[in-house]
Coordinates of C-alpha atoms in Angstrom, one line a residue:
P99 CA -19.9 -0.6 -15.0
S100 CA -16.2 0.1 -15.0
I101 CA -15.5 -3.0 -12.9
V102 CA -17.6 -5.1 -15.3
S103 CA -15.8 -3.8 -18.3
Q104 CA -12.4 -4.5 -16.8
L105 CA -13.4 -8.0 -15.9
Y106 CA -14.8 -8.7 -19.3
Q107 CA -11.5 -7.6 -20.9
Q108 CA -9.7 -10.4 -19.0
Q109 CA -11.0 -13.0 -21.5
Y110 CA -13.3 -14.9 -19.1
Q111 CA -15.7 -15.7 -22.0
L112 CA -18.6 -14.1 -20.1
T113 CA -20.8 -11.3 -21.3
P114 CA -21.0 -8.1 -19.3
A115 CA -24.6 -8.9 -18.3
K116 CA -23.5 -12.2 -16.7
L117 CA -20.7 -10.6 -14.8
Q118 CA -22.9 -7.8 -13.6
D119 CA -25.4 -10.3 -12.3
T120 CA -22.7 -12.1 -10.4
L121 CA -21.2 -8.9 -9.0
Q122 CA -24.6 -7.8 -7.7
E123 CA -24.7 -11.0 -5.6
I124 CA -21.7 -9.8 -3.8
Q125 CA -22.6 -6.1 -3.6
T126 CA -26.2 -6.4 -2.6
Q127 CA -26.3 -10.0 -1.1
R128 CA -29.8 -10.3 -2.6
N129 CA -31.4 -12.9 -4.8
N130 CA -30.7 -12.5 -8.5
V131 CA -31.6 -14.2 -11.7
M132 CA -28.6 -15.3 -13.7
R133 CA -28.9 -15.3 -17.4
V134 CA -27.3 -18.1 -19.3
S135 CA -26.9 -18.4 -23.1
Q136 CA -26.5 -21.6 -25.1
S137 CA -22.8 -21.1 -25.8
E138 CA -20.2 -23.6 -24.7
A139 CA -18.9 -21.2 -22.0
A140 CA -22.4 -20.6 -20.7
Q141 CA -23.0 -24.4 -20.4
A142 CA -20.1 -24.6 -17.9
M143 CA -21.5 -21.7 -16.0
K144 CA -24.9 -23.4 -16.1
Q145 CA -23.5 -26.5 -14.5
K146 CA -22.1 -24.4 -11.7
V147 CA -25.5 -22.9 -11.1
E148 CA -27.2 -26.3 -11.1
Q149 CA -24.6 -27.5 -8.5
K150 CA -25.5 -24.5 -6.3
L151 CA -29.2 -25.5 -6.7
N152 CA -28.4 -29.1 -5.8
I153 CA -30.0 -30.3 -9.0
S154 CA -28.9 -33.8 -10.1
P155 CA -29.0 -34.8 -13.8
S156 CA -32.0 -37.0 -13.1
Q157 CA -33.9 -34.1 -11.5
Q158 CA -33.2 -31.6 -14.3
Q159 CA -36.1 -32.7 -16.5
Q160 CA -38.5 -32.6 -13.6
Q161 CA -37.5 -29.3 -12.1
Q162 CA -36.6 -27.6 -15.4
P163 CA -34.3 -25.0 -13.8
F164 CA -33.8 -23.2 -17.1
N165 CA -36.5 -22.2 -19.5
D166 CA -36.3 -21.9 -23.3
N167 CA -34.9 -18.4 -23.1
G168 CA -31.9 -19.5 -21.0
K169 CA -33.1 -18.0 -17.8
T170 CA -33.4 -19.7 -14.5
N171 CA -36.9 -20.6 -13.2
Q172 CA -35.5 -20.5 -9.7
K173 CA -33.8 -17.7 -7.8
I174 CA -30.2 -18.3 -6.7
V175 CA -29.5 -17.4 -3.1
L176 CA -25.8 -16.6 -2.6
E177 CA -25.0 -14.7 0.5
G178 CA -21.8 -13.4 2.2
D179 CA -18.7 -15.6 1.8
E180 CA -20.5 -18.1 -0.3
A181 CA -21.3 -15.5 -3.0
E182 CA -17.7 -14.1 -3.0
E183 CA -16.3 -17.7 -3.2
F184 CA -18.6 -18.5 -6.1
V185 CA -17.5 -15.4 -8.1
R186 CA -13.8 -16.1 -7.3
E187 CA -14.3 -19.5 -8.7
L188 CA -15.8 -18.1 -11.9
L189 CA -12.8 -15.6 -12.2
N190 CA -10.1 -18.3 -12.0
G191 CA -9.5 -17.9 -8.3
K192 CA -9.0 -14.2 -8.3
S193 CA -11.1 -11.6 -6.4
V194 CA -12.4 -8.5 -8.1
D195 CA -9.9 -6.4 -6.1
Q196 CA -7.0 -8.5 -7.4
L197 CA -8.2 -8.3 -11.0
Q198 CA -8.3 -4.5 -10.7
R199 CA -4.8 -4.5 -9.3
D200 CA -3.6 -6.7 -12.2
N201 CA -5.3 -4.5 -14.7
V202 CA -3.3 -1.5 -13.5
V203 CA -0.1 -3.5 -13.9
K204 CA -1.0 -4.6 -17.4
Q205 CA -1.6 -1.0 -18.4
Q206 CA 1.9 -0.1 -17.3
L207 CA 3.9 -3.2 -18.6
P208 CA 3.8 -4.7 -22.1
R209 CA 2.4 -8.1 -22.9
Q210 CA 5.8 -9.8 -23.3
V211 CA 6.3 -9.1 -19.6
T212 CA 2.9 -9.9 -18.2
G213 CA 2.3 -12.8 -20.6
G214 CA -1.1 -11.6 -21.7
R215 CA -2.7 -12.0 -25.1
R216 CA -2.0 -9.7 -28.0
E217 CA -5.6 -9.5 -29.0
S218 CA -5.0 -6.7 -31.6
G219 CA -1.3 -7.0 -32.0
F220 CA 0.0 -7.5 -35.5
F221 CA 3.0 -9.5 -34.4
S222 CA 0.9 -12.2 -32.8
N223 CA 0.2 -15.7 -34.1
F224 CA -2.9 -15.9 -36.2
A225 CA -4.0 -19.3 -35.1
A226 CA -5.5 -19.7 -31.6
D227 CA -3.5 -22.8 -30.8
K228 CA -0.3 -21.1 -31.7
E229 CA -1.2 -18.2 -29.5
E230 CA -1.9 -20.5 -26.6
E231 CA 1.4 -22.3 -27.2
S232 CA 3.2 -19.0 -27.2
M233 CA 1.5 -17.9 -23.9
A234 CA 2.4 -21.2 -22.3
E235 CA 6.1 -20.7 -23.2
Q236 CA 6.0 -17.2 -21.7
Q237 CA 4.5 -18.6 -18.5
K238 CA 7.3 -21.1 -18.2
S239 CA 10.0 -18.5 -18.5
M240 CA 8.5 -16.1 -15.9
P241 CA 10.0 -15.9 -12.4
T242 CA 8.7 -18.3 -9.9
A243 CA 8.1 -18.2 -6.2
Q244 CA 11.4 -20.1 -5.8
D245 CA 13.2 -17.4 -7.8
L246 CA 11.7 -14.7 -5.5
E247 CA 12.8 -16.6 -2.4
M248 CA 16.4 -16.8 -3.8
V249 CA 16.5 -13.1 -4.5
M250 CA 15.0 -12.2 -1.1
K251 CA 17.6 -14.4 0.7
A252 CA 20.4 -12.7 -1.3
L253 CA 19.2 -9.2 -0.4
Q254 CA 18.7 -10.1 3.3
N255 CA 22.2 -11.8 3.5
D256 CA 23.9 -8.8 1.9
P257 CA 26.5 -7.6 4.4
Q258 CA 26.4 -4.1 3.1
K259 CA 22.6 -4.0 3.2
T260 CA 22.5 -2.3 -0.1
F261 CA 18.8 -2.7 -0.5
I262 CA 16.8 -3.4 2.7
P263 CA 13.6 -5.3 1.7
R264 CA 10.5 -5.2 3.9
T265 CA 9.3 -8.4 5.5
T266 CA 6.6 -10.3 3.8
T267 CA 4.2 -9.5 6.6
T268 CA 4.6 -5.7 5.9
G269 CA 4.0 -5.9 2.2
G270 CA 7.6 -6.6 1.2
T271 CA 6.6 -8.6 -1.9
E272 CA 3.7 -8.6 -4.2
D273 CA 2.7 -11.1 -6.9
I274 CA 2.0 -9.3 -10.2
P275 CA 1.3 -10.6 -13.7
G276 CA 4.7 -11.6 -15.1
G277 CA 6.7 -11.4 -12.0
Y278 CA 7.0 -9.9 -8.5
I279 CA 7.5 -6.6 -6.8
I280 CA 10.0 -6.2 -3.9
R281 CA 9.5 -3.2 -1.7
G282 CA 12.2 -1.8 0.5
S283 CA 14.6 1.1 1.0
L284 CA 18.2 2.0 0.2
K285 CA 20.7 2.0 3.1
N286 CA 22.6 4.8 1.3
K287 CA 20.0 7.4 0.4
D288 CA 22.5 9.1 -1.9
M289 CA 23.0 6.0 -4.1
T290 CA 21.7 6.4 -7.6
G291 CA 19.5 3.9 -9.3
Q292 CA 22.3 2.9 -11.7
E293 CA 24.7 2.4 -8.8
L294 CA 22.1 0.2 -7.1
I295 CA 21.6 -2.0 -10.2
D296 CA 25.4 -2.3 -10.8
T297 CA 26.0 -3.2 -7.2
L298 CA 23.2 -5.8 -7.1
D299 CA 24.5 -7.4 -10.4
S300 CA 28.2 -7.5 -9.5
K301 CA 28.0 -8.3 -5.8
V302 CA 24.6 -9.2 -4.2
L303 CA 23.2 -11.3 -7.0
S304 CA 26.3 -12.3 -8.8
S305 CA 25.6 -16.0 -8.1
L306 CA 22.3 -15.7 -9.8
Q307 CA 23.4 -14.2 -13.0
D308 CA 22.9 -17.5 -14.9
K309 CA 19.2 -17.4 -14.0
N310 CA 16.5 -16.4 -16.5
F311 CA 15.3 -13.4 -14.4
Q312 CA 16.5 -9.9 -13.6
L313 CA 15.8 -7.0 -11.2
C314 CA 14.7 -3.6 -12.5
Y315 CA 14.6 -0.5 -10.3
V316 CA 11.5 1.4 -11.2
N317 CA 9.1 3.9 -9.7
D318 CA 6.1 2.3 -8.1
F319 CA 3.3 2.0 -10.6
T320 CA 0.8 -0.2 -8.6
R321 CA -2.7 0.9 -7.8
D322 CA -1.8 1.7 -4.2
A323 CA 1.0 4.0 -5.2
I324 CA -1.3 5.8 -7.8
E325 CA -4.1 6.2 -5.2
A326 CA -1.6 7.6 -2.6
E327 CA -0.3 10.1 -5.1
V328 CA -3.8 11.2 -6.1
E329 CA -4.9 11.6 -2.5
G330 CA -1.8 13.8 -1.8
L331 CA -0.1 11.3 0.5
G332 CA 3.2 11.7 -1.4
D333 CA 5.2 9.6 -3.8
S334 CA 5.9 5.9 -2.9
D335 CA 9.4 4.7 -2.7
P336 CA 10.8 3.0 -5.9
I337 CA 10.5 -0.7 -6.1
L338 CA 12.5 -3.7 -7.4
L339 CA 10.7 -5.5 -10.2
L340 CA 11.5 -9.1 -10.7
V341 CA 10.9 -10.2 -14.3
K342 CA 12.4 -12.5 -16.9
K343 CA 15.5 -11.5 -18.9
D344 CA 14.4 -12.5 -22.3
L345 CA 11.6 -10.1 -23.3
S346 CA 11.5 -10.8 -27.0
I347 CA 8.3 -11.6 -28.7
A348 CA 8.3 -14.9 -30.6
T349 CA 7.2 -13.7 -34.1
S350 CA 6.9 -16.0 -37.1
P351 CA 9.4 -15.1 -39.8
L352 CA 6.5 -15.5 -42.2
I353 CA 4.6 -12.6 -40.6
R354 CA 7.7 -10.3 -40.7
N355 CA 8.5 -11.2 -44.2
T356 CA 4.9 -10.7 -45.3
S357 CA 4.8 -7.3 -43.7
T358 CA 8.0 -6.2 -45.3
S359 CA 7.0 -7.6 -48.7
I360 CA 3.6 -5.8 -48.6
A361 CA 5.4 -2.5 -47.7
L362 CA 7.9 -2.9 -50.5
I363 CA 5.1 -3.6 -53.0
S364 CA 3.4 -0.5 -51.7
L365 CA 6.6 1.5 -52.1
L366 CA 6.9 0.3 -55.7
L367 CA 3.4 1.2 -56.6
F368 CA 3.8 4.6 -55.0
G369 CA 6.9 5.2 -57.2
I370 CA 5.1 4.1 -60.3
G371 CA 2.2 6.4 -59.4
C372 CA 4.5 9.4 -59.1
F373 CA 5.8 8.8 -62.6
A374 CA 2.3 8.0 -64.0
G375 CA 1.3 11.5 -63.2
N376 CA 3.6 12.8 -65.8
D377 CA 2.0 12.3 -69.3
N378 CA 5.4 12.8 -71.0
I379 CA 6.7 9.5 -69.5
A380 CA 3.6 7.5 -70.7
S381 CA 4.0 9.0 -74.2
H382 CA 7.7 8.2 -74.4
L383 CA 7.1 4.6 -73.3
N384 CA 4.3 4.3 -75.9
D385 CA 6.4 5.7 -78.7
L386 CA 9.2 3.2 -77.9
N387 CA 6.8 0.3 -77.7
A388 CA 5.2 1.3 -81.0
V389 CA 8.5 0.8 -82.9
G390 CA 9.3 -2.4 -81.0
D391 CA 12.0 -0.8 -78.9
T392 CA 12.3 -2.6 -75.5
S393 CA 14.8 -0.2 -74.0
G394 CA 11.9 1.7 -72.4
V395 CA 11.7 -0.8 -69.6
G396 CA 15.3 -0.3 -68.5
W397 CA 15.0 3.5 -68.9
F398 CA 11.9 3.6 -66.7
N399 CA 13.4 1.3 -64.1
G400 CA 16.4 3.7 -63.9
K401 CA 14.0 6.6 -63.3
L402 CA 12.1 4.6 -60.7
S403 CA 15.3 3.7 -58.9
E404 CA 16.1 7.4 -58.5
L405 CA 13.0 7.7 -56.3
I406 CA 12.9 4.3 -54.5
G407 CA 16.6 4.2 -53.9
P408 CA 16.7 7.4 -51.7
L409 CA 13.6 6.3 -49.8
L410 CA 15.4 3.1 -48.9
V411 CA 18.5 5.0 -48.0
I412 CA 16.4 7.2 -45.6
T413 CA 15.0 4.1 -44.0
G414 CA 18.4 2.6 -43.7
M415 CA 19.8 5.7 -42.0
H416 CA 17.0 5.5 -39.5
E417 CA 18.1 2.0 -38.6
V418 CA 21.7 3.0 -38.6
G419 CA 20.8 5.6 -35.9
H420 CA 19.2 2.8 -33.8
Y421 CA 22.1 0.4 -34.3
L422 CA 24.7 3.0 -33.2
I423 CA 23.1 3.0 -29.8
V424 CA 22.7 -0.8 -29.9
A425 CA 26.4 -1.2 -30.4
K426 CA 27.3 1.5 -27.7
D427 CA 25.0 0.1 -25.0
K428 CA 25.3 -3.6 -26.0
M429 CA 21.5 -3.9 -26.5
K430 CA 19.7 -6.8 -28.2
V431 CA 17.0 -6.0 -30.7
S432 CA 15.0 -7.8 -33.4
P433 CA 15.6 -7.4 -37.1
P434 CA 13.7 -4.4 -38.5
T435 CA 10.4 -5.0 -40.2
L436 CA 8.9 -2.6 -42.7
L437 CA 5.3 -1.7 -41.9
P438 CA 2.8 -1.3 -44.7
F439 CA 0.6 1.8 -44.9
Y440 CA -1.7 3.7 -47.2
V441 CA -1.5 7.3 -48.5
L442 CA 2.3 7.1 -47.8
P443 CA 4.2 4.2 -49.3
Y444 CA 5.0 2.7 -45.8
L445 CA 4.9 3.6 -42.1
G446 CA 8.6 3.0 -41.4
T447 CA 10.1 0.1 -39.5
N448 CA 9.4 -1.8 -36.4
T449 CA 12.5 -2.8 -34.3
Q450 CA 11.7 -4.4 -31.0
L451 CA 13.9 -4.5 -27.9
K452 CA 14.6 -8.1 -26.8
E453 CA 16.2 -7.3 -23.4
S454 CA 15.9 -4.4 -21.0
P455 CA 18.0 -1.4 -21.7
K456 CA 20.3 -0.4 -18.9
N457 CA 18.5 2.8 -18.1
T458 CA 16.1 5.5 -19.4
N459 CA 19.0 7.4 -21.0
S460 CA 19.8 4.3 -23.1
L461 CA 16.1 3.9 -24.0
F462 CA 15.8 7.5 -25.0
D463 CA 19.0 7.5 -27.1
F464 CA 17.9 4.4 -28.9
A465 CA 14.5 5.9 -29.6
V466 CA 15.6 9.4 -30.7
C467 CA 18.6 8.5 -32.8
G468 CA 16.6 6.5 -35.4
P469 CA 14.2 9.3 -36.3
F470 CA 16.9 12.0 -35.9
A471 CA 19.1 10.2 -38.5
G472 CA 16.1 9.6 -40.8
I473 CA 15.0 13.2 -40.6
V474 CA 18.4 14.7 -41.3
T475 CA 18.8 12.4 -44.3
S476 CA 15.3 13.3 -45.5
L477 CA 16.0 17.1 -45.2
I478 CA 19.2 16.6 -47.2
F479 CA 17.4 14.8 -50.0
L480 CA 14.6 17.3 -49.9
G481 CA 17.0 20.3 -50.1
V482 CA 19.1 18.8 -52.9
G483 CA 16.0 17.7 -54.8
L484 CA 14.3 21.1 -54.7
Q485 CA 17.5 23.0 -55.6
T486 CA 18.0 20.6 -58.5
T487 CA 14.4 21.2 -59.6
L488 CA 14.9 24.9 -59.4
L489 CA 18.0 24.9 -61.5
A490 CA 16.9 22.2 -64.0
D491 CA 16.3 23.1 -67.7
P492 CA 12.9 22.3 -69.3
T493 CA 14.3 19.2 -71.1
A494 CA 15.5 17.7 -67.8
M495 CA 12.2 18.4 -66.1
E496 CA 10.3 16.8 -68.9
Y497 CA 10.6 13.3 -67.3
Y498 CA 10.5 14.3 -63.6
P499 CA 8.0 12.4 -61.4
T500 CA 5.1 14.3 -59.9
L501 CA 3.8 15.0 -56.4
S502 CA 0.1 15.9 -56.0
V503 CA -0.8 19.2 -54.4
D504 CA -3.2 17.2 -52.2
L505 CA -0.3 15.2 -50.7
I506 CA 1.9 18.3 -50.3
N507 CA -0.9 19.9 -48.2
Y508 CA -0.5 17.1 -45.7
S509 CA 2.5 18.8 -44.2
A510 CA 2.7 22.5 -43.2
L511 CA 6.5 22.4 -43.0
G512 CA 7.0 20.4 -46.2
G513 CA 4.5 22.5 -48.1
Y514 CA 6.0 25.8 -46.9
V515 CA 9.5 24.7 -47.9
M516 CA 8.3 23.8 -51.4
D517 CA 6.4 27.1 -51.7
M518 CA 9.4 29.2 -50.8
V519 CA 12.0 27.3 -52.8
L520 CA 10.1 26.6 -56.0
G521 CA 7.6 29.5 -55.9
G522 CA 9.3 32.2 -54.0
S523 CA 6.3 33.0 -51.8
E524 CA 3.9 31.2 -49.4
G525 CA 1.0 29.5 -51.1
I526 CA 2.3 29.6 -54.7
I527 CA 2.0 25.8 -54.8
T528 CA 0.0 24.7 -51.9
S529 CA -2.9 27.1 -52.8
Q530 CA -3.4 25.4 -56.1
D531 CA -6.3 23.0 -56.8
I532 CA -5.6 19.7 -55.0
S533 CA -6.0 17.7 -58.2
N534 CA -3.0 19.4 -59.7
V535 CA 0.5 17.8 -59.7
V536 CA 3.9 19.4 -59.4
K537 CA 7.0 18.0 -61.3
V538 CA 10.0 17.8 -58.9
H539 CA 13.2 15.9 -58.8
P540 CA 12.9 12.3 -57.4
Y541 CA 15.1 13.3 -54.4
A542 CA 12.6 16.0 -53.4
I543 CA 9.8 13.5 -53.3
A544 CA 11.9 11.0 -51.4
G545 CA 12.9 13.7 -48.9
Y546 CA 9.3 14.9 -48.4
I547 CA 8.0 11.3 -47.8
G548 CA 10.9 10.4 -45.6
L549 CA 10.3 13.5 -43.5
M550 CA 6.7 12.6 -42.9
V551 CA 7.4 8.9 -42.2
N552 CA 10.0 9.7 -39.6
C553 CA 7.9 12.3 -37.9
L554 CA 5.0 9.8 -37.7
D555 CA 7.4 7.6 -35.8
L556 CA 7.8 10.4 -33.3
L557 CA 4.2 10.3 -32.2
P558 CA 4.1 9.5 -28.4
L559 CA 2.0 6.4 -28.8
G560 CA 2.7 3.0 -27.2
S561 CA 6.2 1.6 -28.0
T562 CA 6.9 3.7 -31.1
D563 CA 10.1 5.7 -31.0
G564 CA 8.1 8.7 -29.9
G565 CA 6.4 6.5 -27.2
R566 CA 9.8 5.4 -26.0
M567 CA 10.9 9.0 -25.7
S568 CA 7.7 9.9 -23.8
Q569 CA 8.2 7.0 -21.4
S570 CA 11.8 8.1 -20.8
I571 CA 10.8 11.7 -20.1
F572 CA 7.5 11.4 -18.3
G573 CA 7.7 7.9 -16.8
R574 CA 5.2 5.1 -17.3
G575 CA 2.3 6.8 -15.7
G576 CA 3.0 10.1 -17.5
H577 CA 3.4 8.3 -20.8
L578 CA 0.0 6.8 -20.4
I579 CA -1.5 10.3 -20.0
V580 CA 0.5 11.8 -22.9
G581 CA -0.3 8.8 -25.1
G582 CA -4.0 9.1 -24.2
A583 CA -4.0 12.8 -25.1
M584 CA -2.3 12.1 -28.4
W585 CA -4.7 9.2 -29.1
T586 CA -7.7 11.5 -28.5
A587 CA -6.2 14.3 -30.6
L588 CA -5.6 11.9 -33.6
L589 CA -9.2 10.7 -33.3
A590 CA -10.5 14.2 -33.2
S591 CA -8.6 15.0 -36.4
T592 CA -11.2 13.0 -38.3
I593 CA -13.6 15.9 -37.5
F594 CA -11.5 19.0 -37.5
V595 CA -8.6 18.3 -39.9
P596 CA -9.3 18.3 -43.7
H597 CA -6.2 16.3 -44.7
H598 CA -6.5 13.7 -41.9
D599 CA -5.9 10.4 -43.8
V600 CA -2.2 10.2 -42.7
L601 CA -3.0 11.0 -39.0
V602 CA -6.0 8.7 -38.8
G603 CA -4.0 5.9 -40.5
A604 CA -1.2 6.4 -38.0
W605 CA -3.8 6.2 -35.2
V606 CA -5.2 2.9 -36.5
M607 CA -1.8 1.3 -37.3
N608 CA -0.2 2.2 -34.0
N609 CA -3.3 0.9 -32.1
V610 CA -2.8 -2.4 -33.9
L611 CA 0.9 -2.7 -34.1
Q612 CA 2.6 -0.9 -31.1
N613 CA -0.1 -0.1 -28.5
D614 CA 1.8 -1.3 -25.4
C615 CA 4.3 0.6 -23.2
E616 CA 8.0 -0.4 -23.8
I617 CA 9.7 -3.1 -21.7
P618 CA 11.1 -1.9 -18.4
A619 CA 14.7 -0.6 -18.3
R620 CA 17.0 -1.9 -15.6
N621 CA 17.0 1.6 -14.0
E622 CA 14.0 3.8 -14.5
V623 CA 14.4 5.9 -11.4
D624 CA 17.3 8.2 -12.5
G625 CA 15.7 10.8 -14.8
L626 CA 17.0 12.1 -18.1
N627 CA 19.3 15.0 -18.2
V628 CA 18.1 18.4 -19.4
W629 CA 19.8 18.2 -22.8
R630 CA 18.0 14.9 -23.7
A631 CA 14.7 16.3 -22.6
F632 CA 15.3 19.4 -24.7
L633 CA 16.2 17.3 -27.7
G634 CA 13.0 15.3 -27.2
F635 CA 10.7 18.3 -27.1
S636 CA 12.5 19.8 -30.1
M637 CA 11.9 16.7 -32.1
W638 CA 8.2 16.7 -31.1
I639 CA 7.9 20.4 -32.2
L640 CA 9.5 19.4 -35.6
A641 CA 7.0 16.5 -35.9
F642 CA 4.1 18.8 -35.1
L643 CA 5.1 21.3 -37.8
T644 CA 5.6 18.5 -40.3
L645 CA 2.4 16.6 -39.6
Y646 CA 0.2 19.7 -39.2
P647 CA -1.9 19.8 -42.4
I648 CA -2.2 23.0 -44.3
G649 CA -5.6 24.7 -44.1
T650 CA -6.7 23.0 -40.8
F651 CA -8.5 26.0 -39.5
D652 CA -9.2 27.8 -42.8

């Protein structure tokens, strides 16, 4: 069943039942009845079956090989090599074993590398023809066999023998979705991964720098390497990964602009909702309107800007953190896109890497600096807002926006801080009825929301900032395990966590938006230093405390 499921995910337009029938021909070499539906894809398969039965069009009506239910009236005898060749033809020339190997690679590398479909990706083209066109362009830019030959010659002709590739007969190269793998060994065992990449770029492959491909030095993530590690045979040597340079995703500006526009509208509605919870504001606007005074519009817009402005500042500081690393490491990234959300006004921003970072340190720095800057800014706004609320006189508080107790209970850390600053003891606010609202300064609301949004971005899922951190710390295989555990935990929160809307929403949105691993860095073999790993785990602890809802196990 697992083989059938994997094959079906490869978009061969065949149902699991049909594939299972075909696989049984290979596995058991016995007669089997193939089921064929009336779909267009099934008609093509039907023709192949008729060819195997040697039924000409003139004979079809006489022999009636298919009954009204779409089943064959005759049994198909496919044995040995003939059966395997028939299935290989159905699977576009690939064997079941090769498809399994490709699936492992596609789990480890994102779609902009492998050239696969973005079935559930938000930043994919809506129209099927556009998607096919995009995939065709990706295929054109991928490394070719001629590119591989040029690289192999350059490595073999290197006088210093910096990287000694294996011969083709000993598994030196492997064709994978989106590129090639080159196996070999370092002449100097003490050479770091970064030194290898720098040497290859500056000396060995200097004449190929104008080509649209690059080499990345990564740990072996293929099926053979994983099986060897599981069986206790030791770790495989790192490999050179030949992939294209331009790893950007061709996204329509219309999609990005639509996403940002929806998020901004959601932010505006959230701000209006916070002020709508204060009856004094509605009364004041009604009084002005009753006497024909239109100044209430400008007055309310000013109040609204005190909430929306800080939220945009927090988002901007998040991006500033990213762009500091972009400038330092000369990275290429896409413009940020605001992501719409519910419960919270938005889910933050999506900034995609267009080219490989130079190493995992650079990837980690890019990932962590955005949320770090956003969280620090959020805490500043939260602290200033709560302190201003505490010292404000009743007249000033009369027109403050409100935050519902229900939303405050979504964050253990945020709720605890509000309890201690505004109430002086734990639970003074968070233990109130969830339908109650609390009047606080706009800065406090902006800081609280900004803290949650930035901590959601730290979840180790796919290619979020938290996912990039996880991939940098644990490697690709480890990140898949960590991401799978987080995926399961978020799904389980629907059962065990009372205030789970934010967590479940993040689970859904990240599955749709950023469910792939990040693109490969040029050097993924050299690990992070201790201080970066410590910072990463500290950020995750902060995110856990922030996103842990109050009353989870009450």
